[in-house]
Coordinates of C-alpha atoms and ligand atoms in Angstrom, one line a residue:
M1 CA 0.0 0.0 0.0
N2 CA 3.0 2.3 0.0
Q3 CA 2.5 3.7 -3.5
E4 CA 5.7 5.3 -4.6
R5 CA 6.5 8.0 -7.2
D6 CA 10.2 8.6 -7.8
G7 CA 10.7 6.7 -4.6
Q8 CA 8.4 8.9 -2.6
R9 CA 5.6 7.7 -0.3
F10 CA 1.9 8.6 -0.6
E11 CA 2.0 11.4 2.0
T12 CA 4.8 13.2 0.1
V13 CA 3.2 12.7 -3.3
A14 CA -0.1 14.1 -1.9
I15 CA 1.7 17.4 -1.0
H16 CA 3.9 17.8 -4.0
A17 CA 2.6 16.1 -7.1
G18 CA 1.6 18.7 -9.7
Q19 CA 2.6 21.5 -7.4
E20 CA 6.2 22.7 -8.0
P21 CA 6.7 26.3 -6.8
D22 CA 5.6 28.8 -9.4
P23 CA 8.5 29.3 -11.9
V24 CA 7.8 33.1 -12.2
T25 CA 7.1 34.1 -8.6
G26 CA 8.2 31.2 -6.5
A27 CA 4.8 30.9 -4.9
V28 CA 4.8 27.6 -3.0
V29 CA 1.1 27.0 -3.5
P30 CA -0.2 26.9 -7.1
P31 CA -2.0 30.1 -7.9
I32 CA -5.8 30.2 -8.6
H33 CA -5.8 31.0 -12.3
Q34 CA -9.2 32.6 -12.3
S35 CA -9.2 33.4 -16.0
S36 CA -11.6 32.2 -18.7
T37 CA -9.2 32.7 -21.6
F38 CA -5.4 33.1 -22.3
K39 CA -3.7 35.7 -24.5
Q40 CA -2.3 34.3 -27.7
D41 CA 1.0 35.7 -29.2
G42 CA -0.3 35.7 -32.7
V43 CA -3.0 33.4 -33.9
G44 CA -2.3 29.9 -32.5
G45 CA 0.7 31.2 -30.4
L46 CA -0.3 29.6 -27.1
R47 CA 1.8 30.3 -24.0
G48 CA 2.4 27.0 -22.4
G49 CA -0.5 25.4 -24.4
W50 CA -3.2 27.3 -22.5
E51 CA -6.1 28.5 -24.7
Y52 CA -9.5 28.5 -23.1
G53 CA -10.6 27.7 -19.6
R54 CA -12.9 24.8 -20.4
S55 CA -10.3 23.0 -22.4
G56 CA -7.6 23.5 -19.8
N57 CA -6.7 25.6 -16.8
P58 CA -3.3 25.5 -14.9
T59 CA -4.9 25.1 -11.5
R60 CA -7.2 22.3 -12.7
A61 CA -4.2 20.7 -14.4
A62 CA -2.3 20.8 -11.2
L63 CA -5.1 18.9 -9.5
E64 CA -5.4 16.4 -12.4
E65 CA -1.7 15.6 -12.2
N66 CA -1.9 15.2 -8.4
L67 CA -4.9 12.9 -8.7
A68 CA -3.2 10.7 -11.3
A69 CA -0.2 10.4 -9.1
L70 CA -2.3 9.5 -6.0
E71 CA -4.1 6.7 -7.8
G72 CA -1.1 5.5 -9.6
G73 CA -2.8 6.3 -13.0
R74 CA -1.6 7.9 -16.2
R75 CA -4.3 10.7 -16.4
G76 CA -6.6 12.4 -13.9
L77 CA -9.6 14.5 -15.0
A78 CA -11.4 16.9 -12.7
F79 CA -15.1 17.7 -13.0
A80 CA -17.8 20.0 -11.5
S81 CA -19.2 17.1 -9.4
G82 CA -18.9 13.4 -8.9
L83 CA -22.0 12.9 -11.0
A84 CA -20.6 15.0 -13.8
A85 CA -17.5 12.7 -13.8
E86 CA -19.8 9.6 -13.9
D87 CA -21.8 11.1 -16.7
C88 CA -18.7 11.8 -18.8
L89 CA -17.4 8.3 -18.1
L90 CA -20.6 6.5 -19.0
R91 CA -21.0 8.5 -22.2
T92 CA -17.5 7.5 -23.2
L93 CA -17.8 3.8 -22.4
L94 CA -21.3 3.0 -23.6
R95 CA -23.2 3.0 -26.9
P96 CA -26.8 2.0 -27.7
G97 CA -27.1 -1.8 -27.4
D98 CA -24.3 -2.1 -24.8
H99 CA -24.9 -3.4 -21.3
L100 CA -23.7 -2.2 -17.9
V101 CA -23.6 -4.0 -14.5
I102 CA -24.2 -1.9 -11.4
P103 CA -24.0 -2.9 -7.7
D104 CA -27.0 -3.6 -5.5
D105 CA -25.6 -1.0 -3.0
A106 CA -24.5 2.3 -4.4
Y107 CA -24.9 6.1 -4.0
G108 CA -28.6 6.9 -4.9
G109 CA -27.5 9.5 -7.4
T110 CA -25.4 7.0 -9.3
F111 CA -28.4 4.7 -9.5
R112 CA -30.7 7.6 -10.6
L113 CA -28.2 8.5 -13.4
V114 CA -28.2 4.9 -14.7
A115 CA -31.9 4.1 -14.2
Q116 CA -33.3 7.5 -15.4
V117 CA -30.7 8.9 -17.8
V118 CA -28.3 6.2 -19.2
D119 CA -31.3 4.0 -19.6
R120 CA -32.8 6.4 -22.2
W121 CA -29.6 6.1 -24.4
G122 CA -30.7 2.5 -25.3
V123 CA -28.1 1.0 -22.9
A124 CA -29.2 -2.1 -20.9
W125 CA -28.2 -2.4 -17.3
S126 CA -28.6 -5.0 -14.6
V127 CA -28.0 -5.1 -10.8
A128 CA -25.7 -7.6 -9.2
D129 CA -24.3 -8.2 -5.7
T130 CA -20.7 -7.2 -6.6
T131 CA -19.5 -8.5 -3.2
D132 CA -19.9 -11.9 -4.7
P133 CA -17.7 -12.3 -7.8
A134 CA -19.8 -15.3 -8.9
A135 CA -22.8 -13.0 -9.1
V136 CA -20.9 -10.6 -11.3
R137 CA -19.9 -13.5 -13.5
A138 CA -23.5 -14.5 -13.8
A139 CA -24.6 -10.9 -14.7
V140 CA -22.2 -10.2 -17.5
R141 CA -23.3 -10.7 -21.1
P142 CA -21.5 -10.6 -24.4
E143 CA -22.5 -7.0 -24.8
T144 CA -21.4 -5.9 -21.3
K145 CA -18.9 -3.0 -21.7
A146 CA -18.6 -2.0 -18.1
V147 CA -18.9 -3.3 -14.5
W148 CA -19.4 -0.7 -11.9
V149 CA -18.3 -1.2 -8.3
E150 CA -18.4 0.8 -5.1
T151 CA -16.2 -0.4 -2.3
P152 CA -16.8 0.3 0.5
S153 CA -20.4 0.8 -0.7
N154 CA -22.8 3.6 0.1
P155 CA -24.6 3.2 2.5
L156 CA -24.2 -0.4 3.6
L157 CA -20.3 -0.5 3.6
G158 CA -20.3 -3.7 1.5
I159 CA -16.8 -4.8 0.4
T160 CA -16.1 -6.0 -3.2
D161 CA -12.9 -7.9 -3.9
I162 CA -11.5 -5.6 -6.6
A163 CA -8.9 -8.0 -8.0
A164 CA -11.5 -10.9 -8.3
V165 CA -14.1 -8.7 -10.0
A166 CA -11.4 -7.2 -12.3
E167 CA -10.6 -10.7 -13.4
V168 CA -14.3 -11.4 -14.2
A169 CA -14.6 -8.1 -16.1
R170 CA -11.4 -8.7 -18.1
S171 CA -12.5 -12.2 -19.1
A172 CA -15.9 -10.7 -20.2
G173 CA -14.2 -8.0 -22.3
A174 CA -15.7 -5.3 -20.0
R175 CA -14.0 -2.4 -18.2
L176 CA -14.0 -2.3 -14.4
V177 CA -15.0 1.0 -12.8
V178 CA -14.4 1.5 -9.1
D179 CA -16.0 4.4 -7.2
N180 CA -13.2 4.9 -4.6
T181 CA -15.0 7.8 -2.8
F182 CA -15.5 6.1 0.5
A183 CA -11.9 4.8 0.7
S184 CA -9.9 7.6 -0.9
P185 CA -6.6 6.8 -2.6
Y186 CA -4.8 6.8 0.7
L187 CA -6.7 3.7 1.9
Q188 CA -7.1 1.9 -1.4
Q189 CA -5.7 2.0 -5.0
P190 CA -8.0 0.2 -7.4
L191 CA -5.9 0.6 -10.5
A192 CA -3.1 -1.5 -8.9
L193 CA -5.7 -4.2 -8.2
G194 CA -6.8 -4.4 -11.9
A195 CA -9.5 -1.7 -12.2
D196 CA -9.6 0.3 -15.4
V197 CA -11.2 3.5 -14.1
V198 CA -11.4 5.1 -10.7
V199 CA -14.2 7.5 -9.9
H200 CA -14.3 10.1 -7.1
S201 CA -16.7 12.5 -5.6
T202 CA -13.9 14.9 -4.6
T203 CA -16.7 16.7 -2.6
K204 CA -15.9 14.1 0.1
Y205 CA -12.5 13.0 1.6
L206 CA -10.3 14.5 -1.1
G207 CA -11.8 18.0 -0.5
G208 CA -12.2 17.0 3.1
H209 CA -13.7 20.2 4.5
S210 CA -17.3 20.3 3.3
D211 CA -16.6 23.4 1.2
V212 CA -16.5 22.2 -2.4
V213 CA -18.5 20.0 -4.8
G214 CA -16.3 18.2 -7.4
G215 CA -15.6 14.9 -9.1
A216 CA -12.7 13.1 -10.8
L217 CA -11.8 10.2 -13.0
V218 CA -8.4 8.5 -13.1
V219 CA -7.3 6.0 -15.7
A220 CA -4.2 4.1 -16.6
D221 CA -4.9 3.5 -20.3
E222 CA -3.7 6.2 -22.6
A223 CA -6.3 5.6 -25.3
L224 CA -9.2 5.8 -22.8
A225 CA -7.6 8.9 -21.3
G226 CA -7.7 10.6 -24.7
E227 CA -11.3 9.7 -25.2
L228 CA -12.3 11.0 -21.8
T229 CA -10.3 14.2 -22.3
F230 CA -12.2 14.8 -25.5
H231 CA -15.6 14.2 -23.8
Q232 CA -14.6 16.3 -20.8
N233 CA -14.0 19.3 -23.1
A234 CA -16.9 18.5 -25.5
M235 CA -19.4 18.2 -22.7
G236 CA -17.9 20.9 -20.5
A237 CA -18.7 20.0 -16.9
V238 CA -15.2 20.8 -15.7
A239 CA -14.0 21.8 -12.2
G240 CA -13.5 25.5 -11.9
P241 CA -10.1 27.0 -10.8
F242 CA -11.1 27.9 -7.2
D243 CA -12.8 24.5 -6.7
S244 CA -9.7 22.7 -8.1
W245 CA -7.5 24.7 -5.7
L246 CA -9.7 23.8 -2.7
V247 CA -9.5 20.1 -3.5
L248 CA -5.7 20.4 -4.0
R249 CA -5.5 22.1 -0.6
G250 CA -7.6 19.4 1.0
I251 CA -5.5 16.6 -0.4
K252 CA -2.3 17.8 1.3
T253 CA -3.8 16.6 4.7
L254 CA -5.6 13.5 3.3
A255 CA -3.3 11.0 4.9
V256 CA -3.4 12.4 8.4
R257 CA -7.2 13.0 8.2
M258 CA -7.9 9.4 7.0
D259 CA -5.8 7.9 9.8
R260 CA -7.9 9.9 12.3
H261 CA -11.2 9.2 10.5
S262 CA -10.4 5.5 10.6
A263 CA -9.4 5.4 14.2
N264 CA -12.5 7.4 15.3
A265 CA -14.8 5.3 13.2
A266 CA -13.4 2.0 14.6
R267 CA -14.2 3.3 18.2
V268 CA -17.7 4.4 17.1
A269 CA -18.4 1.1 15.5
E270 CA -17.3 -0.9 18.6
A271 CA -19.4 1.3 20.8
L272 CA -22.5 0.9 18.6
A273 CA -22.0 -2.9 18.4
A274 CA -22.2 -3.0 22.2
H275 CA -25.3 -0.8 22.4
P276 CA -28.6 -2.7 23.2
R277 CA -30.7 -0.5 20.8
V278 CA -28.5 -1.2 17.8
V279 CA -29.5 -4.2 15.7
Q280 CA -26.6 -4.3 13.3
V281 CA -23.4 -2.3 12.7
C282 CA -22.0 -2.0 9.1
Y283 CA -18.2 -1.3 9.4
P284 CA -15.6 -3.3 7.5
G285 CA -13.2 -3.0 10.4
L286 CA -15.3 -5.2 12.6
P287 CA -14.1 -8.8 12.4
S288 CA -17.8 -9.9 12.2
H289 CA -18.3 -7.9 8.9
P290 CA -18.6 -10.3 6.0
G291 CA -16.1 -8.3 3.9
H292 CA -13.5 -7.8 6.8
E293 CA -10.8 -10.1 5.3
T294 CA -11.1 -8.7 1.8
A295 CA -11.0 -5.2 3.2
A296 CA -8.0 -6.0 5.3
K297 CA -6.3 -7.3 2.1
Q298 CA -7.0 -4.4 -0.2
M299 CA -7.3 -1.4 2.1
R300 CA -4.7 0.2 4.4
D301 CA -7.4 0.9 7.0
F302 CA -11.2 0.7 7.1
G303 CA -12.2 4.4 6.7
G304 CA -14.5 6.8 8.4
M305 CA -18.0 5.7 7.3
V306 CA -20.2 3.6 9.6
S307 CA -23.9 2.7 9.3
F308 CA -26.1 1.0 11.7
R309 CA -29.7 -0.3 12.1
V310 CA -31.7 0.8 15.1
E311 CA -34.3 -1.2 17.0
G312 CA -37.8 0.3 16.4
G313 CA -37.7 0.8 12.6
E314 CA -37.8 4.0 10.6
R315 CA -39.3 6.2 13.3
A316 CA -36.5 5.2 15.7
A317 CA -33.8 5.8 13.1
V318 CA -35.2 9.2 12.2
A319 CA -35.4 10.1 15.9
V320 CA -31.7 9.2 16.4
C321 CA -30.8 11.5 13.5
D322 CA -33.0 14.3 14.9
R323 CA -31.6 14.0 18.4
A324 CA -27.9 14.1 17.4
R325 CA -26.2 17.4 18.2
L326 CA -22.4 17.2 17.5
F327 CA -23.1 14.9 14.5
T328 CA -24.7 17.4 12.2
L329 CA -27.8 16.2 10.3
G330 CA -27.0 16.5 6.7
E331 CA -26.2 14.8 3.4
S332 CA -22.6 14.3 2.1
L333 CA -19.6 12.8 4.0
G334 CA -15.9 12.9 4.2
G335 CA -15.4 16.3 5.9
V336 CA -13.6 16.9 9.2
E337 CA -16.9 17.5 10.9
S338 CA -19.1 14.5 11.7
L339 CA -22.4 14.1 9.9
I340 CA -25.4 11.9 10.5
E341 CA -28.3 11.1 8.1
H342 CA -31.2 8.8 7.3
P343 CA -30.3 7.2 3.9
G344 CA -33.9 6.0 3.2
R345 CA -35.3 9.5 3.3
M346 CA -32.2 11.5 2.3
T347 CA -29.2 10.4 0.2
H348 CA -30.9 7.3 -1.1
A349 CA -34.5 8.4 -1.6
S350 CA -34.1 7.8 -5.3
V351 CA -33.5 4.0 -4.8
A352 CA -36.9 3.5 -3.1
G353 CA -38.7 0.5 -4.6
S354 CA -35.6 -0.7 -6.6
A355 CA -33.2 -3.5 -6.1
L356 CA -31.0 -1.0 -4.2
E357 CA -33.6 -0.2 -1.6
V358 CA -31.9 0.5 1.8
P359 CA -33.3 -0.6 5.2
A360 CA -35.7 1.9 6.7
D361 CA -34.1 1.6 10.1
L362 CA -30.6 2.5 8.8
V363 CA -28.6 5.5 10.1
R364 CA -25.4 6.5 8.3
L365 CA -22.5 8.3 10.0
S366 CA -19.6 10.2 8.5
V367 CA -17.3 10.1 11.5
G368 CA -15.2 13.2 11.6
I369 CA -11.9 14.0 13.3
E370 CA -13.3 15.6 16.4
S371 CA -12.5 14.1 19.9
V372 CA -13.8 10.6 19.7
D373 CA -15.0 10.9 23.3
D374 CA -17.3 13.8 22.4
L375 CA -18.6 11.8 19.4
L376 CA -19.3 8.8 21.6
A377 CA -21.1 10.9 24.1
D378 CA -23.3 12.5 21.4
L379 CA -24.3 9.1 20.0
A380 CA -25.1 7.8 23.5
Q381 CA -27.5 10.6 24.1
A382 CA -29.0 10.4 20.6
L383 CA -29.7 6.7 21.1
G384 CA -31.4 7.6 24.4
Ligands
P1T1 O1 -22.3 14.7 -5.0 P1 -21.3 14.4 -6.1 O2 -20.1 15.2 -5.9 O3 -21.9 14.6 -7.5 O4 -20.9 12.9 -6.0 C1 -21.7 11.8 -6.3 C2 -21.3 10.6 -5.5 C3 -20.6 9.6 -6.2 N1 -20.2 8.5 -5.5 C4 -20.4 8.3 -4.2 C5 -19.9 7.1 -3.6 C6 -21.0 9.3 -3.5 O5 -21.2 9.1 -2.2 C7 -21.5 10.5 -4.1 C8 -22.3 11.5 -3.4 N2 -22.8 11.1 -2.1 C9 -23.5 11.9 -1.3 C10 -23.8 13.2 -1.5 C11 -23.9 11.2 0.0 O6 -24.3 11.9 1.0 O7 -23.9 10.0 0.0

């Protein structure tokens, strides 16, 4: 898990990749190039290749180079949101008549994009339990072009064996896409395990401070990188300069934040597992989690997301969310501050009635980096 670049470890790469001091001023932090266009020295005389802010911007390029280095890929692409990145990827990979496999547990917005948008392109899709490679094998068809995986998954924290599913996808002639948002590249590097594309909502751990919405793709294959770059410019949902700068700034502390998120979440998961009103805890760091061994094999640590089911059904779960004080009631995740939410009514309302439906008694926590004792006290009072 010690990804190296020129012999450097992850923590060093996170701070330096794509971010040499500015050659003109010496600024240690890359400037925010808040400019829509770039002066040409005579028609076609581009300075440094910069032409127009949608096709390319130096601040965004710094982030894209950094992301590629963090994931061990050849090219990173930054978008206006995670869903914008997903849309660009699916348009690049799929044509009418193609087939896509999606997981039976995934972010509700990803499901909505596939079921209500991609579906209208004449692309067929089916749902599989990707935590079982045999189920993925059974779901692929001759026309399957992509297998989509989220691991850990949102919101049930299911673990998919990336290397095993990569093998299934490869033998079916399909590309494996891994949404690495919950893990972040510090905890897990899907390309090294055989994935073709990594997806991120940079809104989450990469940004890390709940102050930016963004998305990213990272690929190893040069031809696919070229196609994606074409679509990124042709469709235009790029990350803006200031948003790119915020994500770059967040990434500098990713490693230390993820260590604390993981340590706090492990304590929270243990406390919940011992609570009489908690029916089930979903956290891959618990030895009782069905994906624990796979997670231990492919992740550096188990991350900051925990979900749990509360005795008393939906009303009880909603009441816990409403009573929490230090855990802020809100959608999203991955920031330094702890969040709590009810997936069935909030982030995953769009999967109601589908194969991805989430339990009504489920509460999801994004465990932040506050004092864990304060977090445990808040949960104890919220559970009553
Ligand atoms: O919100 P956006 O930046 O567009 O990213 C979408 C997305 C993609 N993949 C995963 C695993 C995600 O969790 C998300 C966004 N998720 C939330 C907003 C949430 O609260 O779960």
